[in-house]
Amino acid sequence: MGLSAALRAFAAGAEAPIFAIAGLGARDAVQDLRLRRELRLVDSPRSASILLVAGVVPEALAEAVARAHDAMPRPRASVRWHLDEAAPGGAESLRASVSASATDDVVAVVRRTFVELINGARDSEPAILPDVDPAPWRGVGPFGQGGSGMTGGRPFGRPMAEMGDDRDGLRLDVLPLTVGPFFTRLPAGLTLELRLAGDLVDEASLFPNPFAGAAVPASRLRPALRPFIRALSEPVPIRELELARARAHLRWLADALVAQQLESLGRRTLALAAHMMPDDLARVQALGRALRRTQVYRWSLADVGRLDGSRLEHLGAGPVARAAGLTEDARTDDPAYRALGFEPVVQSAGDTAARWKQRLLETMQALDLAARAGELRTEPSGRIEGPRGLLTLDSAPSDRLAPLVPALLAGLEWSDALAALISLDLDLEESAAVQPAAERTVA
Amino acid sequence: MNGYASAGVAVVLTGVALAVGIYLVAIGDRLLASLVGGGGIGWRTAVVRPAQRATLLLLQQRLTTEPSDAPGWALAPAFFLALAAVALAMVPVARGRAAADPATGFVVFSAAIALVMIAVFLHGWSPDAALPLHGAYRYGAQALSFQIPFLLAMLAAALPAQSLSIVDIVAAQDTVWNVIRTPLGLPLFLIVGASVSSWGPVNLADAADIAGGTSAEDSGVGRLLWQTARYGMLVAVAAMGGALFLGGWWGPLLPGPFWVILKTVVLLLAFLAAGHLLARVRTETFVVVSWAVLIPLALVNIFFTGAFLL
């Protein structure tokens, strides 16, 4: 064996660096990969060898997937992971040399692909998109400078800084920047259009939900969402609902922690979320204490992204509203919950730290309810309190929170803006599952 | 009693110490991650994985962006690593001995810390992409803020020795360590040490919220070198912290070099633990605290040291 082959065999023992894109139905499954030691989920395709495209990815995102693919250094490969074997669905154009089905062990498939790729048994994949300038240079000078309009203000297809309004006495250039749809700290599909003045967000707006438009059958949704969708139209055991709620909150926390550079604690949270039972209350409390010791409430999140109760009234914004002092909770209308003596937990601060604490408190409350619920079932009424707020047959809390985003982020530093946005827990999949009948088209 | 080891000895000594230190940081970081995050890994895995990952990065293509500043991008990690080596070479390894002990070792070390700003900014600026540039500017704000409290904290450590030679500063700690004479010096030094290595709660330049910041566009050997340089700077800062504040080679029974290594490892463990147990500090909080709290504290620290010496 030559030196090069020996080196390659040695390198193949490393954790496979993967950039994962979680489509419909795949968010939790992809998140769980963080618990596997054989893989490493990386923040940027630049540091990945494998692109994992999981679940249903709509045609609207196909080009972005291709761009993520082409941004990976060679040797590279992509793995397509179908979670719903009966109806794979999604964009036709997403070819992949390797695919895994719901019944396959995806980690084994990825590992095998990675090892073959590194030891040379598998060829590196060529680029999907043609290598052309996004905007041809139109300058007149010898170095492409000058001329009228140049490339329409976008040299090399990149936006140039423009003059912005005076914000706080300091007139800065404003840089337009699109974050998403696969920005690693946000749910896949969420795209944010920003105008940054230095590191301040001058203006922010959200792109429309790429998953909306086609009716999503319940079998395609990620399993964690299904109890709440079912509860809209049929009685569901409270124990099941509250466990799903507690898990959803901790899964959110596991991701939010990574954005605060607490990846290890995030992994611990995720491990807890994945197998949570009502008797895990003590472990959640211990997690809460560990969280407090990281000072995250004091020097990372305090006073960041405050939302007044007055702006949240009657939005059914769940934990976000209750963190700002509102007592809105659809569970108070349900006789089964009333029988359990349910009272919403409420805080007053309304900032990002309060939203974090609120979710942790509601996790503990949910575990307590689950432990006491016995065989009690909800009464179906077409509205249910989901983990993110009021869910009805035709609207989800994320749709009602999204219009608040531009005003919430404006004027914040990017890191604060991101923390505030994450703390809203926008869920594109949940929105797609319960959209108004008029907006649905046949899949 | 200032002097230098012969060039060959100095280069080999510093290089080996840096390499061993960097590898120990990589192993320690993995072990701590599994300790805090669960899903324990064995010693063998922890020891072999960093080498495997480094090899993988060596085999990977090094991508560039189309309008990048190629020389700058290639030079930044090399410059950073060189600064780490210069800083480490100033650290005394045994009684009266350092790889390099100029009369102004203190100044050389401080200059290396200050110049990190050039390396980080160059690294963030040269890919000509939004997130790296964002990280670069953040480091600019951070470095401008910590520079003054850092120098004040260092000065307090040099005061008892009445010398700018690091060997003299350590020699002056034979009875009392500086950590007692200048109680605020070590915490200030550690905050700055983590900042220049973009580490833990004060990692603003390579932060998670900008997908790796200055290194967001790195791949292959460029990524490997940059991460190596960050670890190397952490090792240099920990070793210097041991020398300036924890009495360097002084200690009972065991020979001097052992104490130097032990103190370096203790400070490295503190850095690693902070990386897993403390949340990211907001840029604004860091800047405000540096100017409004750390500078006054560093001045109080100098007065305290002066009073102690009188």
PDB file of C-alpha atoms in Angstrom, chain A residues 19-225:
ATOM      1  CA  PHE A  19     -24.016  19.337   5.493  1.00  0.00           C
ATOM      2  CA  ALA A  20     -27.606  18.308   6.045  1.00  0.00           C
ATOM      3  CA  ILE A  21     -30.682  19.831   4.449  1.00  0.00           C
ATOM      4  CA  ALA A  22     -33.879  18.876   6.248  1.00  0.00           C
ATOM      5  CA  GLY A  23     -36.905  18.981   3.965  1.00  0.00           C
ATOM      6  CA  LEU A  24     -40.495  18.283   4.968  1.00  0.00           C
ATOM      7  CA  GLY A  25     -40.767  15.559   7.558  1.00  0.00           C
ATOM      8  CA  ALA A  26     -37.046  15.340   8.206  1.00  0.00           C
ATOM      9  CA  ARG A  27     -36.236  18.070  10.709  1.00  0.00           C
ATOM     10  CA  ASP A  28     -36.151  15.875  13.813  1.00  0.00           C
ATOM     11  CA  ALA A  29     -34.518  12.952  12.040  1.00  0.00           C
ATOM     12  CA  VAL A  30     -31.698  15.213  10.831  1.00  0.00           C
ATOM     13  CA  GLN A  31     -31.377  16.817  14.235  1.00  0.00           C
ATOM     14  CA  ASP A  32     -30.976  13.386  15.822  1.00  0.00           C
ATOM     15  CA  LEU A  33     -27.880  12.827  13.680  1.00  0.00           C
ATOM     16  CA  ARG A  34     -26.099  15.230  16.034  1.00  0.00           C
ATOM     17  CA  LEU A  35     -26.148  12.439  18.594  1.00  0.00           C
ATOM     18  CA  ARG A  36     -24.155  10.109  16.348  1.00  0.00           C
ATOM     19  CA  ARG A  37     -20.422  10.018  16.850  1.00  0.00           C
ATOM     20  CA  GLU A  38     -19.674   8.643  13.376  1.00  0.00           C
ATOM     21  CA  LEU A  39     -20.849  11.852  11.715  1.00  0.00           C
ATOM     22  CA  ARG A  40     -20.318  15.537  12.234  1.00  0.00           C
ATOM     23  CA  LEU A  41     -22.943  18.021  11.102  1.00  0.00           C
ATOM     24  CA  VAL A  42     -21.093  21.075   9.881  1.00  0.00           C
ATOM     25  CA  ASP A  43     -22.218  24.689   9.548  1.00  0.00           C
ATOM     26  CA  SER A  44     -21.155  25.306   5.979  1.00  0.00           C
ATOM     27  CA  PRO A  45     -20.953  23.178   2.815  1.00  0.00           C
ATOM     28  CA  ARG A  46     -17.354  24.439   2.561  1.00  0.00           C
ATOM     29  CA  SER A  47     -16.356  22.070   5.349  1.00  0.00           C
ATOM     30  CA  ALA A  48     -18.525  19.126   4.293  1.00  0.00           C
ATOM     31  CA  SER A  49     -17.746  16.031   2.239  1.00  0.00           C
ATOM     32  CA  ILE A  50     -21.294  14.718   2.089  1.00  0.00           C
ATOM     33  CA  LEU A  51     -24.480  16.602   1.295  1.00  0.00           C
ATOM     34  CA  LEU A  52     -27.445  14.897   2.956  1.00  0.00           C
ATOM     35  CA  VAL A  53     -30.818  15.909   1.500  1.00  0.00           C
ATOM     36  CA  ALA A  54     -33.526  14.494   3.723  1.00  0.00           C
ATOM     37  CA  GLY A  55     -37.279  14.432   3.344  1.00  0.00           C
ATOM     38  CA  VAL A  56     -39.323  16.274   0.738  1.00  0.00           C
ATOM     39  CA  VAL A  57     -37.568  19.265  -0.804  1.00  0.00           C
ATOM     40  CA  PRO A  58     -39.832  21.304  -3.079  1.00  0.00           C
ATOM     41  CA  GLU A  59     -38.817  22.388  -6.567  1.00  0.00           C
ATOM     42  CA  ALA A  60     -38.518  25.985  -5.321  1.00  0.00           C
ATOM     43  CA  LEU A  61     -35.475  24.998  -3.252  1.00  0.00           C
ATOM     44  CA  ALA A  62     -33.828  22.753  -5.840  1.00  0.00           C
ATOM     45  CA  GLU A  63     -31.449  25.422  -7.120  1.00  0.00           C
ATOM     46  CA  ALA A  64     -30.339  26.323  -3.617  1.00  0.00           C
ATOM     47  CA  VAL A  65     -29.631  22.639  -2.950  1.00  0.00           C
ATOM     48  CA  ALA A  66     -27.538  22.514  -6.112  1.00  0.00           C
ATOM     49  CA  ARG A  67     -25.601  25.579  -5.000  1.00  0.00           C
ATOM     50  CA  ALA A  68     -24.916  24.010  -1.603  1.00  0.00           C
ATOM     51  CA  HIS A  69     -23.708  20.903  -3.438  1.00  0.00           C
ATOM     52  CA  ASP A  70     -21.353  22.846  -5.671  1.00  0.00           C
ATOM     53  CA  ALA A  71     -19.957  24.760  -2.689  1.00  0.00           C
ATOM     54  CA  MET A  72     -18.520  21.550  -1.222  1.00  0.00           C
ATOM     55  CA  PRO A  73     -14.823  20.875  -1.787  1.00  0.00           C
ATOM     56  CA  ARG A  74     -13.812  17.726  -3.625  1.00  0.00           C
ATOM     57  CA  PRO A  75     -14.023  14.830  -2.958  1.00  0.00           C
ATOM     58  CA  ARG A  76     -17.749  15.208  -2.446  1.00  0.00           C
ATOM     59  CA  ALA A  77     -20.901  13.144  -2.724  1.00  0.00           C
ATOM     60  CA  SER A  78     -24.564  13.583  -1.960  1.00  0.00           C
ATOM     61  CA  VAL A  79     -26.982  11.238  -0.273  1.00  0.00           C
ATOM     62  CA  ARG A  80     -30.730  11.469  -0.745  1.00  0.00           C
ATOM     63  CA  TRP A  81     -32.695  10.269   2.278  1.00  0.00           C
ATOM     64  CA  HIS A  82     -36.340   9.401   1.619  1.00  0.00           C
ATOM     65  CA  LEU A  83     -38.345   9.198   4.814  1.00  0.00           C
ATOM     66  CA  ASP A  84     -41.668   8.382   3.156  1.00  0.00           C
ATOM     67  CA  GLU A  85     -41.054   5.428   0.884  1.00  0.00           C
ATOM     68  CA  ALA A  86     -44.596   5.306  -0.482  1.00  0.00           C
ATOM     69  CA  ALA A  87     -44.467   8.837  -1.877  1.00  0.00           C
ATOM     70  CA  PRO A  88     -40.962  10.234  -2.111  1.00  0.00           C
ATOM     71  CA  GLY A  89     -42.182  13.481  -3.667  1.00  0.00           C
ATOM     72  CA  GLY A  90     -40.211  16.673  -3.957  1.00  0.00           C
ATOM     73  CA  ALA A  91     -38.148  18.159  -6.714  1.00  0.00           C
ATOM     74  CA  GLU A  92     -37.403  15.824  -9.619  1.00  0.00           C
ATOM     75  CA  SER A  93     -34.131  17.577 -10.349  1.00  0.00           C
ATOM     76  CA  LEU A  94     -32.482  16.449  -7.123  1.00  0.00           C
ATOM     77  CA  ARG A  95     -30.532  13.515  -8.422  1.00  0.00           C
ATOM     78  CA  ALA A  96     -28.148  11.831  -6.064  1.00  0.00           C
ATOM     79  CA  SER A  97     -25.797   8.967  -6.650  1.00  0.00           C
ATOM     80  CA  VAL A  98     -26.708   7.413  -3.317  1.00  0.00           C
ATOM     81  CA  SER A  99     -30.097   7.155  -1.712  1.00  0.00           C
ATOM     82  CA  ALA A 100     -31.318   5.827   1.587  1.00  0.00           C
ATOM     83  CA  SER A 101     -34.866   4.814   2.445  1.00  0.00           C
ATOM     84  CA  ALA A 102     -36.736   5.152   5.712  1.00  0.00           C
ATOM     85  CA  THR A 103     -35.887   1.573   6.571  1.00  0.00           C
ATOM     86  CA  ASP A 104     -32.160   1.918   5.895  1.00  0.00           C
ATOM     87  CA  ASP A 105     -29.755   2.933   8.607  1.00  0.00           C
ATOM     88  CA  VAL A 106     -28.862   6.301   7.117  1.00  0.00           C
ATOM     89  CA  VAL A 107     -25.736   6.630   9.240  1.00  0.00           C
ATOM     90  CA  ALA A 108     -24.400   3.385   7.800  1.00  0.00           C
ATOM     91  CA  VAL A 109     -25.199   4.557   4.257  1.00  0.00           C
ATOM     92  CA  VAL A 110     -23.475   7.896   4.803  1.00  0.00           C
ATOM     93  CA  ARG A 111     -20.455   6.251   6.423  1.00  0.00           C
ATOM     94  CA  ARG A 112     -20.126   3.770   3.567  1.00  0.00           C
ATOM     95  CA  THR A 113     -20.384   6.534   0.980  1.00  0.00           C
ATOM     96  CA  PHE A 114     -17.832   8.629   2.856  1.00  0.00           C
ATOM     97  CA  VAL A 115     -15.320   5.795   3.179  1.00  0.00           C
ATOM     98  CA  GLU A 116     -15.639   4.925  -0.526  1.00  0.00           C
ATOM     99  CA  LEU A 117     -15.252   8.576  -1.418  1.00  0.00           C
ATOM    100  CA  ILE A 118     -12.104   9.063   0.626  1.00  0.00           C
ATOM    101  CA  ASN A 119     -10.350   5.816  -0.298  1.00  0.00           C
ATOM    102  CA  GLY A 120     -10.992   6.471  -3.974  1.00  0.00           C
ATOM    103  CA  ALA A 121     -13.523   3.709  -4.709  1.00  0.00           C
ATOM    104  CA  ARG A 122     -16.143   6.365  -5.523  1.00  0.00           C
ATOM    105  CA  ASP A 123     -15.603   9.317  -7.826  1.00  0.00           C
ATOM    106  CA  SER A 124     -16.137  12.823  -6.566  1.00  0.00           C
ATOM    107  CA  GLU A 125     -19.361  14.295  -7.951  1.00  0.00           C
ATOM    108  CA  PRO A 126     -19.082  17.005 -10.631  1.00  0.00           C
ATOM    109  CA  ALA A 127     -20.746  20.370 -10.210  1.00  0.00           C
ATOM    110  CA  ILE A 128     -24.495  20.470 -10.899  1.00  0.00           C
ATOM    111  CA  LEU A 129     -24.736  24.089 -11.982  1.00  0.00           C
ATOM    112  CA  PRO A 130     -22.729  25.535 -14.881  1.00  0.00           C
ATOM    113  CA  ASP A 131     -19.693  27.581 -13.837  1.00  0.00           C
ATOM    114  CA  VAL A 132     -20.735  30.996 -15.144  1.00  0.00           C
ATOM    115  CA  ASP A 133     -20.716  34.452 -13.648  1.00  0.00           C
ATOM    116  CA  PRO A 134     -24.105  35.237 -12.142  1.00  0.00           C
ATOM    117  CA  ALA A 135     -23.834  38.662 -13.765  1.00  0.00           C
ATOM    118  CA  PRO A 136     -21.369  39.216 -16.612  1.00  0.00           C
ATOM    119  CA  TRP A 137     -19.001  42.123 -16.126  1.00  0.00           C
ATOM    120  CA  ARG A 138     -19.907  45.017 -18.405  1.00  0.00           C
ATOM    121  CA  GLY A 139     -17.300  47.640 -17.561  1.00  0.00           C
ATOM    122  CA  VAL A 140     -15.400  49.484 -20.298  1.00  0.00           C
ATOM    123  CA  GLY A 141     -11.943  49.872 -18.727  1.00  0.00           C
ATOM    124  CA  PRO A 142      -9.092  47.340 -19.032  1.00  0.00           C
ATOM    125  CA  PHE A 143      -9.875  45.962 -15.583  1.00  0.00           C
ATOM    126  CA  GLY A 144     -13.598  45.884 -16.173  1.00  0.00           C
ATOM    127  CA  GLN A 145     -14.102  49.142 -14.364  1.00  0.00           C
ATOM    128  CA  GLY A 146     -16.260  52.070 -15.395  1.00  0.00           C
ATOM    129  CA  GLY A 147     -19.124  52.233 -17.824  1.00  0.00           C
ATOM    130  CA  SER A 148     -22.692  53.059 -17.007  1.00  0.00           C
ATOM    131  CA  GLY A 149     -24.331  50.857 -14.415  1.00  0.00           C
ATOM    132  CA  MET A 150     -21.437  48.381 -14.607  1.00  0.00           C
ATOM    133  CA  THR A 151     -23.203  45.152 -13.699  1.00  0.00           C
ATOM    134  CA  GLY A 152     -26.247  46.902 -12.408  1.00  0.00           C
ATOM    135  CA  GLY A 153     -24.488  47.581  -9.140  1.00  0.00           C
ATOM    136  CA  ARG A 154     -23.735  43.900  -8.637  1.00  0.00           C
ATOM    137  CA  PRO A 155     -20.088  43.193  -9.528  1.00  0.00           C
ATOM    138  CA  PHE A 156     -19.550  39.437  -9.898  1.00  0.00           C
ATOM    139  CA  GLY A 157     -23.253  39.107  -9.147  1.00  0.00           C
ATOM    140  CA  ARG A 158     -22.665  40.264  -5.611  1.00  0.00           C
ATOM    141  CA  PRO A 159     -24.534  43.165  -4.073  1.00  0.00           C
ATOM    142  CA  MET A 160     -22.574  46.350  -3.427  1.00  0.00           C
ATOM    143  CA  ALA A 161     -22.958  48.445  -0.341  1.00  0.00           C
ATOM    144  CA  GLU A 162     -25.376  51.328  -0.902  1.00  0.00           C
ATOM    145  CA  MET A 163     -25.897  54.525   0.994  1.00  0.00           C
ATOM    146  CA  GLY A 164     -28.381  54.046   3.793  1.00  0.00           C
ATOM    147  CA  ASP A 165     -30.442  56.320   5.968  1.00  0.00           C
ATOM    148  CA  ASP A 166     -28.972  57.898   9.050  1.00  0.00           C
ATOM    149  CA  ARG A 167     -29.949  55.520  11.826  1.00  0.00           C
ATOM    150  CA  ASP A 168     -28.258  56.656  15.014  1.00  0.00           C
ATOM    151  CA  GLY A 169     -26.137  59.645  14.045  1.00  0.00           C
ATOM    152  CA  LEU A 170     -23.690  57.484  12.128  1.00  0.00           C
ATOM    153  CA  ARG A 171     -24.302  57.266   8.403  1.00  0.00           C
ATOM    154  CA  LEU A 172     -23.164  53.853   7.221  1.00  0.00           C
ATOM    155  CA  ASP A 173     -23.226  52.005   3.944  1.00  0.00           C
ATOM    156  CA  VAL A 174     -25.962  49.418   3.781  1.00  0.00           C
ATOM    157  CA  LEU A 175     -25.218  45.932   2.515  1.00  0.00           C
ATOM    158  CA  PRO A 176     -28.081  43.845   1.125  1.00  0.00           C
ATOM    159  CA  LEU A 177     -27.666  40.234   2.214  1.00  0.00           C
ATOM    160  CA  THR A 178     -29.852  37.171   1.798  1.00  0.00           C
ATOM    161  CA  VAL A 179     -29.584  34.655   4.615  1.00  0.00           C
ATOM    162  CA  GLY A 180     -31.012  31.242   3.796  1.00  0.00           C
ATOM    163  CA  PRO A 181     -32.695  29.091   2.683  1.00  0.00           C
ATOM    164  CA  PHE A 182     -30.176  26.708   4.233  1.00  0.00           C
ATOM    165  CA  PHE A 183     -28.525  28.925   6.814  1.00  0.00           C
ATOM    166  CA  THR A 184     -27.400  26.416   9.383  1.00  0.00           C
ATOM    167  CA  ARG A 185     -28.845  28.156  12.462  1.00  0.00           C
ATOM    168  CA  LEU A 186     -32.346  28.545  10.993  1.00  0.00           C
ATOM    169  CA  PRO A 187     -34.866  25.907   9.900  1.00  0.00           C
ATOM    170  CA  ALA A 188     -34.245  24.805   6.312  1.00  0.00           C
ATOM    171  CA  GLY A 189     -36.351  26.808   3.875  1.00  0.00           C
ATOM    172  CA  LEU A 190     -36.457  29.976   5.982  1.00  0.00           C
ATOM    173  CA  THR A 191     -34.974  32.838   3.971  1.00  0.00           C
ATOM    174  CA  LEU A 192     -34.334  36.256   5.358  1.00  0.00           C
ATOM    175  CA  GLU A 193     -33.620  39.305   3.251  1.00  0.00           C
ATOM    176  CA  LEU A 194     -31.512  41.771   5.198  1.00  0.00           C
ATOM    177  CA  ARG A 195     -30.068  45.201   4.759  1.00  0.00           C
ATOM    178  CA  LEU A 196     -27.142  45.434   7.132  1.00  0.00           C
ATOM    179  CA  ALA A 197     -25.574  48.689   8.289  1.00  0.00           C
ATOM    180  CA  GLY A 198     -22.327  47.435   9.784  1.00  0.00           C
ATOM    181  CA  ASP A 199     -23.559  44.619  11.982  1.00  0.00           C
ATOM    182  CA  LEU A 200     -26.896  46.295  12.607  1.00  0.00           C
ATOM    183  CA  VAL A 201     -29.985  45.023  10.860  1.00  0.00           C
ATOM    184  CA  ASP A 202     -31.409  48.033   9.076  1.00  0.00           C
ATOM    185  CA  GLU A 203     -34.293  46.203   7.451  1.00  0.00           C
ATOM    186  CA  ALA A 204     -35.347  42.576   7.484  1.00  0.00           C
ATOM    187  CA  SER A 205     -38.050  40.658   5.690  1.00  0.00           C
ATOM    188  CA  LEU A 206     -38.972  36.999   5.418  1.00  0.00           C
ATOM    189  CA  PHE A 207     -39.431  35.178   2.132  1.00  0.00           C
ATOM    190  CA  PRO A 208     -42.676  33.237   1.693  1.00  0.00           C
ATOM    191  CA  ASN A 209     -42.741  29.684   2.976  1.00  0.00           C
ATOM    192  CA  PRO A 210     -41.357  27.416   0.208  1.00  0.00           C
ATOM    193  CA  PHE A 211     -43.189  24.405   1.607  1.00  0.00           C
ATOM    194  CA  ALA A 212     -46.593  26.075   1.375  1.00  0.00           C
ATOM    195  CA  GLY A 213     -48.766  25.550  -1.663  1.00  0.00           C
ATOM    196  CA  ALA A 214     -49.300  21.831  -1.733  1.00  0.00           C
ATOM    197  CA  ALA A 215     -51.473  20.019   0.801  1.00  0.00           C
ATOM    198  CA  VAL A 216     -49.193  17.968   3.000  1.00  0.00           C
ATOM    199  CA  PRO A 217     -50.563  14.551   3.961  1.00  0.00           C
ATOM    200  CA  ALA A 218     -50.054  13.731   7.639  1.00  0.00           C
ATOM    201  CA  SER A 219     -47.799  10.802   6.739  1.00  0.00           C
ATOM    202  CA  ARG A 220     -45.245  13.236   5.313  1.00  0.00           C
ATOM    203  CA  LEU A 221     -45.083  15.422   8.411  1.00  0.00           C
ATOM    204  CA  ARG A 222     -42.414  14.740  10.951  1.00  0.00           C
ATOM    205  CA  PRO A 223     -43.809  12.416  13.630  1.00  0.00           C
ATOM    206  CA  ALA A 224     -43.506  15.043  16.375  1.00  0.00           C
ATOM    207  CA  LEU A 225     -46.138  17.241  14.671  1.00  0.00           C
TER     208      LEU A 225
END
